[in-house]
Coordinates of C-alpha atoms and ligand atoms in Angstrom, one line a residue:
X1 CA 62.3 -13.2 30.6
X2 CA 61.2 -15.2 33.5
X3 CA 59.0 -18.2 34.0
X4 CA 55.7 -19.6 35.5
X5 CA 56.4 -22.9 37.4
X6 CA 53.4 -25.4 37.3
X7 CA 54.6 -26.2 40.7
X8 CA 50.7 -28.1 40.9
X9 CA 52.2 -30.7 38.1
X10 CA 55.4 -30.5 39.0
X11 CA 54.5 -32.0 42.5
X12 CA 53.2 -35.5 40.8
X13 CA 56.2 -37.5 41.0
X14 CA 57.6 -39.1 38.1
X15 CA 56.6 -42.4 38.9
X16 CA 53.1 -41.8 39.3
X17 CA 50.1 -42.4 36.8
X18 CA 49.8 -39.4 34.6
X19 CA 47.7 -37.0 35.9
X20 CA 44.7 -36.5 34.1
X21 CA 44.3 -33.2 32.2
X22 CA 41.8 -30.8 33.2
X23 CA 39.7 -29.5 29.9
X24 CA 38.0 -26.8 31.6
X25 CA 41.3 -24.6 31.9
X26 CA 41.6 -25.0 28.3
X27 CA 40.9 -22.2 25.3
X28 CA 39.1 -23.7 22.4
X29 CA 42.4 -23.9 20.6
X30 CA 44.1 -25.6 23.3
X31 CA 41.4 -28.1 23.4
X32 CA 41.7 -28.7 20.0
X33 CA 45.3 -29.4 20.0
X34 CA 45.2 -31.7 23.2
X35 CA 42.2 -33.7 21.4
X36 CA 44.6 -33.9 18.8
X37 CA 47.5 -34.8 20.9
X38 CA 45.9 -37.5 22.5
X39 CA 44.8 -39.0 19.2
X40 CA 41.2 -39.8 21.0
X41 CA 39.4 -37.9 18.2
X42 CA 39.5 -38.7 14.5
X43 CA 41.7 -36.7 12.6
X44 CA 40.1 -33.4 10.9
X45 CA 37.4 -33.3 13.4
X46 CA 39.6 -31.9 16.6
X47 CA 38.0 -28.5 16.2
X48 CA 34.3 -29.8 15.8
X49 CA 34.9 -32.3 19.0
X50 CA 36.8 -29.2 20.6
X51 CA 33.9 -27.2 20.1
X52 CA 31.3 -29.7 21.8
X53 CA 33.3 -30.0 24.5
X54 CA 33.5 -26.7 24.9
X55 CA 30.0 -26.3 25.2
X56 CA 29.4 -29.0 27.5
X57 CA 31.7 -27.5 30.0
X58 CA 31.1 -23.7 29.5
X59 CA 27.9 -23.9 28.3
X60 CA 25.7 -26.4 30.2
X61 CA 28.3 -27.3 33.0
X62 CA 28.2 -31.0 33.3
X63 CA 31.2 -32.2 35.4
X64 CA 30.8 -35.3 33.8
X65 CA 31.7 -37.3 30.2
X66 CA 29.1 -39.5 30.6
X67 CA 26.7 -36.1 30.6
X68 CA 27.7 -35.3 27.1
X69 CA 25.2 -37.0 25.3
X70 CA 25.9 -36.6 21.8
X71 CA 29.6 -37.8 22.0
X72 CA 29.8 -41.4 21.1
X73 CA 30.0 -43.9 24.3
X74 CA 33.2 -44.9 23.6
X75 CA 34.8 -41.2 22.7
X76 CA 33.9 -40.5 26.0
X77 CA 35.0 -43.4 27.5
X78 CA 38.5 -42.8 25.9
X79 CA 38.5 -39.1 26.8
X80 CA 38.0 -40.1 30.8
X81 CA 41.3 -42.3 30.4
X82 CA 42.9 -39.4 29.5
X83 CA 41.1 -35.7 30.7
X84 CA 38.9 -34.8 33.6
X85 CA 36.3 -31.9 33.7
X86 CA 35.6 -32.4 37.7
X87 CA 35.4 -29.4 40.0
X88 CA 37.3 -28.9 42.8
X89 CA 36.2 -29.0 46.4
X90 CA 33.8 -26.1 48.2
X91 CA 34.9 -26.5 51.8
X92 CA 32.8 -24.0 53.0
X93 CA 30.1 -21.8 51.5
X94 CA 28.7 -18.3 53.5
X95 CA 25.8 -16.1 52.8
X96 CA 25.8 -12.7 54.3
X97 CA 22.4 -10.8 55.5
X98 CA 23.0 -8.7 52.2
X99 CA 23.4 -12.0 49.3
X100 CA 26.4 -11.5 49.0
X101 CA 27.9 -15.5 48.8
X102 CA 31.5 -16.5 50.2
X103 CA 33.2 -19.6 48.8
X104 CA 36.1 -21.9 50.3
X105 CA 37.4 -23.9 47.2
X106 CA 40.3 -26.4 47.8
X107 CA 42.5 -26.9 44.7
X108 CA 44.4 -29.3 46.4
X109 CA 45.9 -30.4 49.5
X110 CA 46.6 -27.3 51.5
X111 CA 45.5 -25.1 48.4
X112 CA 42.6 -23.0 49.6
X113 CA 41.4 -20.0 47.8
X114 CA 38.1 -17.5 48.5
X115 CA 35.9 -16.5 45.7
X116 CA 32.8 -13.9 46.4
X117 CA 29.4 -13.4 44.5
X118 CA 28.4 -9.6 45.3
X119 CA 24.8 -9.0 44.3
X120 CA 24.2 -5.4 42.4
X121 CA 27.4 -4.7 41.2
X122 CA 28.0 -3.6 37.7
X123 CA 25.0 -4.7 35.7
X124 CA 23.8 -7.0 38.2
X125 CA 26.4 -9.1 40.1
X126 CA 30.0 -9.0 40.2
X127 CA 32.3 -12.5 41.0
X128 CA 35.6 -11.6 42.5
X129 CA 37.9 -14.2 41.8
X130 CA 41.5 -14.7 43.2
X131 CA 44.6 -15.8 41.1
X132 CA 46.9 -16.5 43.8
X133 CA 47.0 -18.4 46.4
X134 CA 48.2 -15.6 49.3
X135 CA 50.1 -13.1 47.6
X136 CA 54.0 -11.7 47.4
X137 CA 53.4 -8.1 47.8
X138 CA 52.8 -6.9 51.5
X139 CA 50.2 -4.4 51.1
X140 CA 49.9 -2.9 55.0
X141 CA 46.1 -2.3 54.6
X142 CA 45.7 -6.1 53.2
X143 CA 44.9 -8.7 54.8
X144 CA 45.9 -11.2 52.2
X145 CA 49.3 -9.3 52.4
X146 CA 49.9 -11.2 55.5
X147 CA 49.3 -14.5 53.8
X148 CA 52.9 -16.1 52.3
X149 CA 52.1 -17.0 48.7
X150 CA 51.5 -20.7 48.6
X151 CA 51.5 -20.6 44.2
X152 CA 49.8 -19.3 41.5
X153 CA 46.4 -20.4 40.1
X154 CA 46.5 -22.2 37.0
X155 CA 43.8 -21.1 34.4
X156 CA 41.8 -24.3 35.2
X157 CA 41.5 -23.1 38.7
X158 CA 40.7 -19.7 38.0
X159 CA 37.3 -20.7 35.5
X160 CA 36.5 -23.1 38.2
X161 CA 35.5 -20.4 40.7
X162 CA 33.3 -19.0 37.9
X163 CA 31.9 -22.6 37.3
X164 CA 31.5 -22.9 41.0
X165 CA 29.5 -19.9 41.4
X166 CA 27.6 -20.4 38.5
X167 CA 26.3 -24.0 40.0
X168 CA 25.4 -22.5 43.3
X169 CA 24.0 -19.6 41.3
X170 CA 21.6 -22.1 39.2
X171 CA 23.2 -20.1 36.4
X172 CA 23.6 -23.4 33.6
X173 CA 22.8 -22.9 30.3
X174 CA 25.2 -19.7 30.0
X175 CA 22.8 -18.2 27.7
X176 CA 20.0 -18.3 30.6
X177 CA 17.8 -14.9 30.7
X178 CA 18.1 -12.9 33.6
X179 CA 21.6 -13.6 34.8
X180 CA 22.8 -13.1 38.3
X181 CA 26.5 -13.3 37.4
X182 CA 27.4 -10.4 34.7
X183 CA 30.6 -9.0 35.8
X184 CA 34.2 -10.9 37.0
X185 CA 36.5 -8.8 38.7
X186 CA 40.1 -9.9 39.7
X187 CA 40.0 -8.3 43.0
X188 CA 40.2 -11.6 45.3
X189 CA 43.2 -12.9 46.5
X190 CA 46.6 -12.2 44.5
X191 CA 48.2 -10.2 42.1
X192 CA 46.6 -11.3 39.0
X193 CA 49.6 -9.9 37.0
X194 CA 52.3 -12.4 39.2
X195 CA 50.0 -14.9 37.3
X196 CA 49.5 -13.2 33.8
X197 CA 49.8 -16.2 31.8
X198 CA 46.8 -18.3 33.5
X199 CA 44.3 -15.1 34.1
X200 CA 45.2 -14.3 30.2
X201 CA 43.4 -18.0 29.3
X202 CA 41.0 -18.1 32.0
X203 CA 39.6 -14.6 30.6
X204 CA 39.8 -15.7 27.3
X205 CA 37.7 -19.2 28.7
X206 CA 35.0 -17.1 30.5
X207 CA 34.6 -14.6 27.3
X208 CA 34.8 -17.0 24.5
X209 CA 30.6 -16.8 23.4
X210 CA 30.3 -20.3 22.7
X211 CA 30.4 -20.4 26.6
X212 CA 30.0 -18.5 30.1
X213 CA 30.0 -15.6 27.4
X214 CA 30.9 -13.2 29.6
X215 CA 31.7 -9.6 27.3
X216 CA 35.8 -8.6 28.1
X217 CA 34.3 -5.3 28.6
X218 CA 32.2 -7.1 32.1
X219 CA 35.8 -8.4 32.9
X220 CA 37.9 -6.1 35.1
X221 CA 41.9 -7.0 36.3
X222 CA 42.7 -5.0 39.3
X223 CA 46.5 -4.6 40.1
X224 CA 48.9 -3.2 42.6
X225 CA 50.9 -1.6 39.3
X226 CA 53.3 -4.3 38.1
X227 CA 54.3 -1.6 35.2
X228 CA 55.6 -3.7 32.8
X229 CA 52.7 -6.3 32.5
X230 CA 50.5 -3.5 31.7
X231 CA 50.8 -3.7 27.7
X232 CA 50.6 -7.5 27.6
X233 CA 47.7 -7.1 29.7
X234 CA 45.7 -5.1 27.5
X235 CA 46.9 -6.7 24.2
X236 CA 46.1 -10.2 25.3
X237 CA 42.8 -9.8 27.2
X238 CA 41.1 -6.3 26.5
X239 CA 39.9 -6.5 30.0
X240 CA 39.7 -3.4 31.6
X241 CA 42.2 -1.9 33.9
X242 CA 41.6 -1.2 37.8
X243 CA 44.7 0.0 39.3
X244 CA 45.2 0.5 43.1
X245 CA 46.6 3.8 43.9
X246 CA 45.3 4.4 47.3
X247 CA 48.0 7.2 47.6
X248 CA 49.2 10.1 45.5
X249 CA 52.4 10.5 46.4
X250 CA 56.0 8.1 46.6
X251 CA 56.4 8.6 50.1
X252 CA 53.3 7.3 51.1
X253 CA 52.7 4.8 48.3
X254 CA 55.8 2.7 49.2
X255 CA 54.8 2.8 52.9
X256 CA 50.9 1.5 51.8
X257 CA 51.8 -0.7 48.2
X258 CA 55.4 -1.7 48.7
X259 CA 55.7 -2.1 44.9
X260 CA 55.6 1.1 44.1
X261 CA 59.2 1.2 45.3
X262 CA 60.0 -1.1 42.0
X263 CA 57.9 0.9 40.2
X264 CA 57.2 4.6 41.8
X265 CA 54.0 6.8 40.4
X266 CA 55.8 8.3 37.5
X267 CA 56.3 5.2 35.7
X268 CA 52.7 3.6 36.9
X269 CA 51.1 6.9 35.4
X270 CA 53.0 6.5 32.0
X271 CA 52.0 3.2 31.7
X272 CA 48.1 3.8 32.6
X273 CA 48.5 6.7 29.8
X274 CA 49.9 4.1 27.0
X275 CA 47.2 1.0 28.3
X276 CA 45.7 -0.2 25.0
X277 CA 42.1 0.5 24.3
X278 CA 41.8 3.3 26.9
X279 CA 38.9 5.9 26.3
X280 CA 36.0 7.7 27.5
X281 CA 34.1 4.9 27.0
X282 CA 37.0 2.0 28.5
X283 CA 38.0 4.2 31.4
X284 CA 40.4 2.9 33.9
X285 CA 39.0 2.6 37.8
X286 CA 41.6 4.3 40.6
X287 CA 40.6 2.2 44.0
X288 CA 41.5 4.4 46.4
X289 CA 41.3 2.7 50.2
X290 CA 40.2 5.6 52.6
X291 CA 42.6 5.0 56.0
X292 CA 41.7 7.5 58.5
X293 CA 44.3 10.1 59.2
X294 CA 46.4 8.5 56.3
X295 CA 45.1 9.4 52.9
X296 CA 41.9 11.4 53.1
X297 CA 42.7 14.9 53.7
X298 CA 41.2 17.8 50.7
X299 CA 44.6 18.2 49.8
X300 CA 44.9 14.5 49.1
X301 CA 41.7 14.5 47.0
X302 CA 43.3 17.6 45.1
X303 CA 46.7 15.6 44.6
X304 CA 44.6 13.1 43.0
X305 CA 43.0 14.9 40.4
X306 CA 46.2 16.5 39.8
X307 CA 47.9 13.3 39.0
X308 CA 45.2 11.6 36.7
X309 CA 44.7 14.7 34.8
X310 CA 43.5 13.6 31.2
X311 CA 43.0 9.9 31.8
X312 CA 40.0 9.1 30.8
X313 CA 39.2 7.4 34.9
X314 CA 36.4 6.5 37.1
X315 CA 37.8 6.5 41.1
X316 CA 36.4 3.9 43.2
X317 CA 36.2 4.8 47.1
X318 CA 36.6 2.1 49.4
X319 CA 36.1 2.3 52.8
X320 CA 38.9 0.5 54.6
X321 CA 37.8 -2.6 55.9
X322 CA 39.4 -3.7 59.5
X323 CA 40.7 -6.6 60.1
X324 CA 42.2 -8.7 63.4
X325 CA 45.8 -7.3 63.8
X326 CA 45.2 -4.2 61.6
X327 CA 46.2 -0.8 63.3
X328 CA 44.8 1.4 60.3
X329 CA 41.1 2.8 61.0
X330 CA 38.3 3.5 58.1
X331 CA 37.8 7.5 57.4
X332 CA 34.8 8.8 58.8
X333 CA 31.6 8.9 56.3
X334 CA 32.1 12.5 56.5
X335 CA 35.8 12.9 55.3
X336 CA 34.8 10.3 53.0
X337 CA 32.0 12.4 51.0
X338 CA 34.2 15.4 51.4
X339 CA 36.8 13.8 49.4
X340 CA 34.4 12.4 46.8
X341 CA 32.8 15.9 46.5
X342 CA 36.6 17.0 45.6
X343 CA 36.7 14.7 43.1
X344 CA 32.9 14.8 41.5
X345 CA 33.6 19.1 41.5
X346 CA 36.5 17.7 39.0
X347 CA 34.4 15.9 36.9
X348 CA 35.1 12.6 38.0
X349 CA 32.4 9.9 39.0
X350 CA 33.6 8.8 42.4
X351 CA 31.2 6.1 43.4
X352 CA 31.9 5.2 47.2
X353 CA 32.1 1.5 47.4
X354 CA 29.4 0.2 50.0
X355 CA 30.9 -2.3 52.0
X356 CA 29.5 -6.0 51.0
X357 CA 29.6 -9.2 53.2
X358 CA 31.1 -7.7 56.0
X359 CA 29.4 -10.2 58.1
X360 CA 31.1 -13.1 56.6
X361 CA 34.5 -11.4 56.1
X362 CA 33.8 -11.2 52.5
X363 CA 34.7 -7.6 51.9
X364 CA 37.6 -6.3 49.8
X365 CA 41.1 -7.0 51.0
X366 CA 39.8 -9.5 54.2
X367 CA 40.4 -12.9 52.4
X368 CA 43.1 -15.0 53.6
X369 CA 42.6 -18.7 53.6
X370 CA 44.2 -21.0 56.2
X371 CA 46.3 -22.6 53.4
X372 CA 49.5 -23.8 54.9
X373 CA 52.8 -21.7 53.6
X374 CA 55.3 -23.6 51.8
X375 CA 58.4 -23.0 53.2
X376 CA 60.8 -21.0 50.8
X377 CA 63.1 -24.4 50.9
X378 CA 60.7 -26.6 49.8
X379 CA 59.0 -24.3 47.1
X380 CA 62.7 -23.9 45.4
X381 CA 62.8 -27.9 45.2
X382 CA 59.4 -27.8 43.6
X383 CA 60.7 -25.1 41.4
X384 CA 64.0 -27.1 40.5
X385 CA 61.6 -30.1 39.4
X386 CA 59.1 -28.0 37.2
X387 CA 62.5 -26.2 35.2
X388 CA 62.7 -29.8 33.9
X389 CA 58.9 -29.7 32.7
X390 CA 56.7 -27.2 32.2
X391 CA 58.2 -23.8 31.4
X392 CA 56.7 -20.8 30.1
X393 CA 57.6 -16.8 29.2
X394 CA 55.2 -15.5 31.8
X395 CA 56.2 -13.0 34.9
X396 CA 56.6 -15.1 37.6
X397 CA 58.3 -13.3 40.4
X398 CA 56.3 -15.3 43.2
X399 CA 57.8 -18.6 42.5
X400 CA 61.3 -17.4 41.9
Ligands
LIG1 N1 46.2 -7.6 44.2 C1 45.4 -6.8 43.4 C2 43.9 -7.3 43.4 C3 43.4 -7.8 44.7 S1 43.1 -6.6 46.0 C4 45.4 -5.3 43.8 O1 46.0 -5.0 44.8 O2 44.9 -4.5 43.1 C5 41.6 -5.8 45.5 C6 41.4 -4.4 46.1 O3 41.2 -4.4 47.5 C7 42.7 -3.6 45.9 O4 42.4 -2.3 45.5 C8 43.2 -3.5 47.3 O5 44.1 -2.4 47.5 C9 42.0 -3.4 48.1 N2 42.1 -3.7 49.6 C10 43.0 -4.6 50.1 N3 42.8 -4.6 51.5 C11 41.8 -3.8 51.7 C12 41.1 -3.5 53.0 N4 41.4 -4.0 54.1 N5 40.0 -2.7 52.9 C13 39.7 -2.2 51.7 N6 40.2 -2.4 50.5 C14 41.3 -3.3 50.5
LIG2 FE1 48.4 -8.4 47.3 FE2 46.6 -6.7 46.3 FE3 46.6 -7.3 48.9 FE4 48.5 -5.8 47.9 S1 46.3 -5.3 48.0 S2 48.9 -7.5 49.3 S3 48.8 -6.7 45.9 S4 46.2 -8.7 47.3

């Protein structure tokens, strides 16, 4: 067992005012049992209040007590001694020549993260959202790879880049007709299953129907293959599964996704195979990165049908997108449909995935904020004051 370190909380020192808690990173029966905690709400009607809230927040949006009107003045009153349901700070917002939208959000001091609206995607537009602030795994085709992981998101954080593209989006009341946002996928920055604990809530936040409402079949986890997370994955979220395989062989997997040395093809295939839920109609998604010279000869195209015989799999093409430093070059368009035609002869829908936002850095595997890195000295201390608080059973290799 290991443990995630609110390293966020444990920062506030001991002295200080308690810091106020943050309702929109709460599930409905969380809420309910903070409103209980906190004895602000009468006893026996925690789960009514909970469900108000609830609404307020996920539903309408207000970033405000004093919004929700049919909570008595001096509930809410009470409840801004004690909670907050504030946003965090956009600290810069792009728009490509295509729609798609780029957000800066600061969660704190030297806490940035990127979240990006891509219009047409999935039923209408997707919302990659990051769960990490840089990321442990050194990917060499990533550009967040070269980011040191400042922490993990917590579950507040993560629903707050939904609520933050949902306000730019003009998206409030949830139920709205014609949505713009109908599909989340964990593909920003991070390894959303580093950080299982808080993406398991914050999916559970954005599903939940008496809010954002988005369906856990809209809601997709992409990961590098942290094999043991898979099965707690799928049991506590139903999301479905995007794995990045980008090679089909060990050799050349632990030279592109160092991981794989921790957990080499054999054991990542077993575990797609047992992933709960998995059918023709919940298929998983291979993203496979096209890297000219590297990846994306026939016989590579052949391995990989090879390997994913009988999983029920869609295989997302992504054209490598360069970045400064970077010595790995996109395939041509050419080798690129050869290799899909491989894979379509197969039977196998291989959409190529048009490059989005390439203007405004946007596209897959280019985010990196400027956040500062926390020196490994200074994020043990952190660590050694959060053992004495918050603890919890969830994978937390970055922090350790
Ligand atoms: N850490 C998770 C999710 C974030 S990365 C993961 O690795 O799956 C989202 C996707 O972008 C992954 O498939 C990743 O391999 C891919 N990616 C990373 N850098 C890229 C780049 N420069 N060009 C294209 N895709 C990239
Ligand atoms: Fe991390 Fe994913 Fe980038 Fe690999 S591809 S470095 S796991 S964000």
């Amino acid at each position: 067992m290991s443990v995630t370190l609110d390293l966020s909380r444990a920062a506030v020192p001991a002295s200080a005012a308690k810091p106020l808690i943050e309702l929109s990173g709460l599930t409905r029966p969380q809420l309910v049992a903070a409103l209980t905690e906190s004895g602000v709400v009468e006893h026996g009607k925690a789960r009514m209040r909970a469900t108000q809230l609830f609404r307020w927040m996920h539903h309408r949006g207000v970033t405000d007590f004093a919004q929700m009107t049919d909570v008595a003045k001096e509930t809410r009153a009470r409840l801004a001694e004690r909670f907050t349901v504030s946003r965090p700070e956009v600290v810069e917002r792009q728009v490509s020549k295509d729609g798609t939208r780029k957000w800066l959000i600061r969660m704190a001091p030297g806490v940035e993260v990127e979240t990006v609206y891509i219009p047409s995607v999935g039923r209408v537009g997707a919302l990659c959202v990051s769960s990490q602030v840089g990321c442990t795994l050194n990917c060499s085709f990533c550009h967040t790879g070269t980011q040191a992981l400042v922490r993990n998101l917590t579950a507040a954080e993560i629903v707050a880049q939904v609520q933050i593209a949902k306000d730019d989006l003009a998206e409030w009341p949830s139920d709205k007709e014609d949505r713009l946002l109908s599909n989340i996928v964990f593909m920003g920055m991070g390894e959303p299953l580093y950080n299982l604990g808080a993406v398991a809530d914050a999916i559970e936040i954005i599903s939940d129907n008496e809010g954002i409402g988005i369906s856990r079949r809209r809601i997709t986890v992409s990961t590098s293959g942290v094999v043991p997370q898979l099965q707690t994955l799928g049991e506590k979220t139903q999301a479905m599964l995007a794995i990045s395989l980008h090679a089909t062989n060990d050799a050349l997997r632990d030279e592109l996704v160092p991981l794989n040395k921790k957990y080499p093809l054999d054991q990542l295939m077993a575990g797609i195979r047992a992933y709960p839920g998995l059918s023709n109609a919940r298929r998983v998604t291979f993203e496979y990165v096209m890297l000219k010279g590297v990846n994306d000869s026939p016989d590579e195209a052949r391995a990989l049908v090879k390997l994913i015989k009988g999983i029920p799999a869609k295989i997302n093409l992504i054209p490598f997108n360069p970045w400064p430093g970077t010595d790995y070059q996109c395939s041509d368009w050419a080798t690129i449909e050869a290799f899909g035609a491989i894979l379509n002869k197969a039977g196998y829908s291989s959409p190529i995935r048009t490059p989005r936002g390439r203007d405004i850095l946007a596209a897959c595997g280019q985010l990196k904020s400027e956040s500062e890195k926390v020196r490994a000295s200074a994020l043990r201390k952190l660590s050694m004051a959060a053992m004495a608080g918050v603890l919890d059973d969830d994978e937390d290799e970055a922090a350790a």
